[in-house]
């Protein structure tokens, strides 16, 4: 799996890529089949919505489940990441599903991931990549990610820790910054059928609205980071930033299908 | 201003109409020019968002402002309403702007207007029409109205008064009802440039998501009701259901422009 030159150009210009149909319906089915049980677990790795108790985020999945242990090594996500970073020595920083449950999934405020990675984990540079796979069809109605194209270009902007808006503390940017960064190219909604993949960088400003629709919006997210750019603080729990600095190696292209068969 | 037969058919089938470019940029400008001052008033007719104090809804506008006194008699809204209802004896039930301010405009939960009109005001039948004009460009990002097409067909569904979710008490429907009514034709987002008009009936299920974008989303709303179907209770304040049962009569097509000139 190699990105084409125009895809690399777009990633550099916009700060993100949307890759339609990167995973098949069968592969998505294998990933989803594991989720109900994982979501039901009473675990500190499962974050729940403040108001309803519905699952917001399930973390540490590759250490909790055999299918997700393969998914973190999937070549269709890892190889593009290695290509973008020009580095095949990456470690697994975070592995989760953001659930955004029908009727109750809450907002993710405007933020960029490096604010958290730098302030909480002491990551030196904004090199980590967030690799998403849509597990449900994502439309304008069920809380898509909203990207601000080009918002990564000036590097990290000012951010403050928000511990009140949702159940998940997050380093967020203020309204003036959002206004400034959207003034040029607006907002892009990362919609697509289940199986669509997204890749975005550590300084890309993004957020997502609540889900008041009757349709779930589950998204798988793997964050990888160069080993040379690893965390220097351990203030967050292991499942929010994994400690192992072993390089992650891709499996075969059929790794999910063969997992489903076992 | 007459609706075409296919528009009347669509209204009967879907429960709503979207009418692009019904008002000009100049007319929208005249309406918007009055709003900042009206919004700033410390009045019980101005409802504010719980969290931020930003304007949520400004009511009773035709009794507070000369431009809106004309707008409630605009023929491009009244004549289609009279045509749909086959009745030219209508009274002005409610006149407002729903502000949904950038960054802070909150959700309008899933509801239909007749639940409020019947339970609070004792309106006998679901005949009232809600006539909207978009005062800002409305996109997927700034909190458009979401209509459930055909949701009016079975008549009033069960509803309960929600006094906790937002600053505005509202008779809302439950998630199972939303799931049932969206199963056939999904959801339609009522987007369009400023000047677009919407017409929808008293049993149409609708809601709208919060506005976390940097763009305001102001919508003018006039509710008219046949005089023969008037309120029988006065439990809400006058600005939520006006008491005068005088028939409203259309002005000339240039009524806003001539108001702006004075």
Coordinates of C-alpha atoms in Angstrom, one line a residue, chain A residues 32-226:
Chain A
X32 CA -17.6 -4.5 14.7
X33 CA -18.4 -8.0 15.9
X34 CA -15.9 -7.5 18.8
X35 CA -17.2 -4.2 19.9
X36 CA -20.4 -4.9 21.8
X37 CA -18.6 -7.1 24.3
X38 CA -15.7 -4.7 24.7
X39 CA -18.1 -1.7 25.1
X40 CA -20.0 -3.5 27.8
X41 CA -16.9 -4.1 30.0
X42 CA -16.7 -2.1 33.2
X43 CA -13.1 -0.9 32.6
X44 CA -11.2 2.4 33.2
X45 CA -10.3 2.0 29.5
X46 CA -14.0 2.6 28.6
X47 CA -15.0 6.3 28.9
X48 CA -18.7 6.9 29.1
X49 CA -20.8 10.0 28.2
X50 CA -21.6 12.1 31.3
X51 CA -25.3 12.4 30.7
X52 CA -26.3 9.0 29.4
X53 CA -23.5 6.5 30.4
X54 CA -23.3 5.4 26.7
X55 CA -19.8 4.5 25.6
X56 CA -17.8 7.5 24.4
X57 CA -14.4 5.8 23.8
X58 CA -13.0 2.4 24.3
X59 CA -9.2 2.4 24.6
X60 CA -6.3 -0.1 24.7
X61 CA -8.1 -2.4 22.3
X62 CA -5.1 -4.2 20.9
X63 CA -4.2 -5.4 24.5
X64 CA -7.8 -6.5 25.1
X65 CA -8.8 -8.3 21.9
X66 CA -7.1 -10.5 19.3
X67 CA -8.8 -8.9 16.3
X68 CA -7.6 -5.4 17.3
X69 CA -4.1 -6.9 18.1
X70 CA -4.0 -7.5 14.3
X71 CA -5.7 -4.3 13.3
X72 CA -2.9 -2.2 14.9
X73 CA -0.5 -3.9 12.5
X74 CA -2.7 -3.6 9.4
X75 CA -0.5 -2.7 6.3
X76 CA -3.2 -0.5 4.8
X77 CA -2.8 1.9 7.7
X78 CA 0.9 1.4 8.7
X79 CA 2.5 1.6 5.3
X80 CA 1.0 5.0 4.4
X81 CA 2.0 6.3 7.8
X82 CA 5.6 5.1 7.4
X83 CA 5.6 6.6 3.9
X84 CA 4.3 10.0 5.1
X85 CA 6.8 10.1 8.0
X86 CA 9.6 8.5 5.9
X87 CA 10.3 6.4 9.0
X88 CA 9.5 2.7 9.6
X89 CA 10.4 2.8 13.3
X90 CA 7.0 3.8 14.7
X91 CA 5.4 2.8 18.0
X92 CA 1.8 2.3 18.9
X93 CA 0.7 5.4 21.0
X94 CA -3.1 4.9 21.3
X95 CA -5.7 2.5 20.0
X96 CA -9.4 3.2 20.4
X97 CA -12.9 3.3 19.0
X98 CA -14.7 6.5 19.4
X99 CA -18.4 5.4 19.6
X100 CA -20.5 8.5 19.3
X101 CA -23.7 6.6 20.1
X102 CA -27.0 7.3 18.3
X103 CA -29.1 10.0 20.1
X104 CA -26.4 10.6 22.8
X105 CA -22.9 10.9 21.4
X106 CA -21.5 14.2 22.7
X107 CA -19.4 16.8 21.0
X108 CA -15.6 16.6 20.6
X109 CA -14.6 20.2 21.0
X110 CA -12.2 22.0 18.6
X111 CA -8.7 20.7 19.3
X112 CA -5.5 19.3 17.8
X113 CA -3.9 16.2 19.1
X114 CA -0.4 17.5 19.7
X115 CA -1.6 19.9 22.4
X116 CA -2.5 16.8 24.4
X117 CA 0.5 14.8 23.3
X118 CA 2.9 17.6 24.1
X119 CA 1.4 18.9 27.4
X120 CA 0.4 15.6 28.9
X121 CA 3.0 13.1 27.5
X122 CA 5.9 15.3 26.7
X123 CA 6.1 14.4 23.1
X124 CA 8.7 16.7 21.5
X125 CA 7.5 17.3 18.0
X126 CA 4.1 17.1 16.2
X127 CA 4.9 14.0 14.1
X128 CA 2.3 11.5 15.3
X129 CA -0.4 10.4 12.8
X130 CA -4.0 9.6 13.6
X131 CA -5.2 6.8 11.4
X132 CA -9.0 6.4 11.4
X133 CA -11.3 3.8 9.9
X134 CA -15.1 4.5 9.7
X135 CA -16.9 1.5 11.2
X136 CA -20.4 2.9 10.4
X137 CA -21.5 5.0 7.4
X138 CA -20.7 8.6 8.5
X139 CA -23.0 11.3 7.2
X140 CA -23.8 14.9 8.0
X141 CA -26.3 13.6 10.6
X142 CA -24.3 11.3 12.9
X143 CA -21.4 13.4 14.1
X144 CA -18.7 13.3 11.4
X145 CA -15.2 14.7 12.1
X146 CA -14.8 18.2 10.9
X147 CA -11.3 19.2 9.7
X148 CA -10.0 22.7 9.2
X149 CA -7.9 22.4 6.0
X150 CA -4.4 23.9 6.3
X151 CA -4.8 24.5 10.0
X152 CA -1.6 22.6 10.7
X153 CA 0.6 24.9 8.6
X154 CA 1.5 27.4 11.3
X155 CA 2.4 24.8 13.8
X156 CA 0.9 24.4 17.3
X157 CA -1.5 27.2 18.3
X158 CA -2.4 28.1 21.9
X159 CA -4.6 25.5 23.7
X160 CA -6.2 25.1 27.1
X161 CA -7.3 22.1 29.0
X162 CA -11.1 21.7 29.1
X163 CA -12.2 19.4 31.9
X164 CA -15.9 20.5 32.0
X165 CA -17.5 20.2 28.6
X166 CA -17.5 16.4 28.3
X167 CA -16.5 13.3 30.2
X168 CA -13.1 13.4 28.4
X169 CA -10.5 16.1 29.4
X170 CA -9.2 17.7 26.2
X171 CA -6.7 20.5 25.3
X172 CA -8.9 22.8 23.2
X173 CA -8.4 25.9 21.1
X174 CA -10.5 29.1 21.5
X175 CA -13.1 30.5 19.2
X176 CA -10.9 33.3 17.8
X177 CA -8.4 30.7 16.7
X178 CA -11.2 28.7 15.0
X179 CA -12.4 31.8 13.3
X180 CA -8.9 32.7 12.0
X181 CA -8.1 29.2 10.7
X182 CA -11.5 28.6 9.0
X183 CA -11.4 32.1 7.3
X184 CA -9.4 30.8 4.3
X185 CA -10.7 27.3 3.5
X186 CA -13.7 26.8 5.8
X187 CA -14.4 23.3 7.2
X188 CA -14.4 19.9 5.5
X189 CA -16.7 17.2 6.9
X190 CA -15.0 13.7 6.8
X191 CA -18.0 11.7 5.6
X192 CA -18.1 8.4 3.8
X193 CA -19.3 4.8 3.9
X194 CA -18.0 2.4 6.5
X195 CA -14.6 1.3 5.4
X196 CA -13.4 4.8 4.5
X197 CA -10.1 5.7 6.1
X198 CA -8.8 9.1 7.3
X199 CA -5.2 10.1 8.0
X200 CA -4.5 13.3 9.8
X201 CA -1.5 15.0 11.5
X202 CA -0.9 16.1 15.0
X203 CA -1.4 19.8 14.4
X204 CA -4.6 19.6 12.3
X205 CA -7.5 21.4 14.1
X206 CA -10.6 19.2 14.2
X207 CA -13.7 18.6 16.2
X208 CA -17.0 16.8 15.8
X209 CA -20.6 17.7 16.6
X210 CA -22.9 15.6 18.8
X211 CA -24.9 12.7 17.3
X212 CA -28.7 13.3 17.7
X213 CA -29.5 11.0 14.8
X214 CA -30.8 7.4 15.2
X215 CA -27.6 6.1 13.6
X216 CA -24.4 5.1 15.5
X217 CA -21.1 6.6 14.4
X218 CA -18.2 4.3 15.5
X219 CA -14.7 5.2 14.3
X220 CA -11.5 3.1 14.9
X221 CA -8.5 5.3 15.7
X222 CA -4.8 4.2 15.8
X223 CA -2.2 6.8 16.7
X224 CA 1.4 6.0 15.8
X225 CA 4.5 8.1 16.6
X226 CA 8.2 7.8 15.6

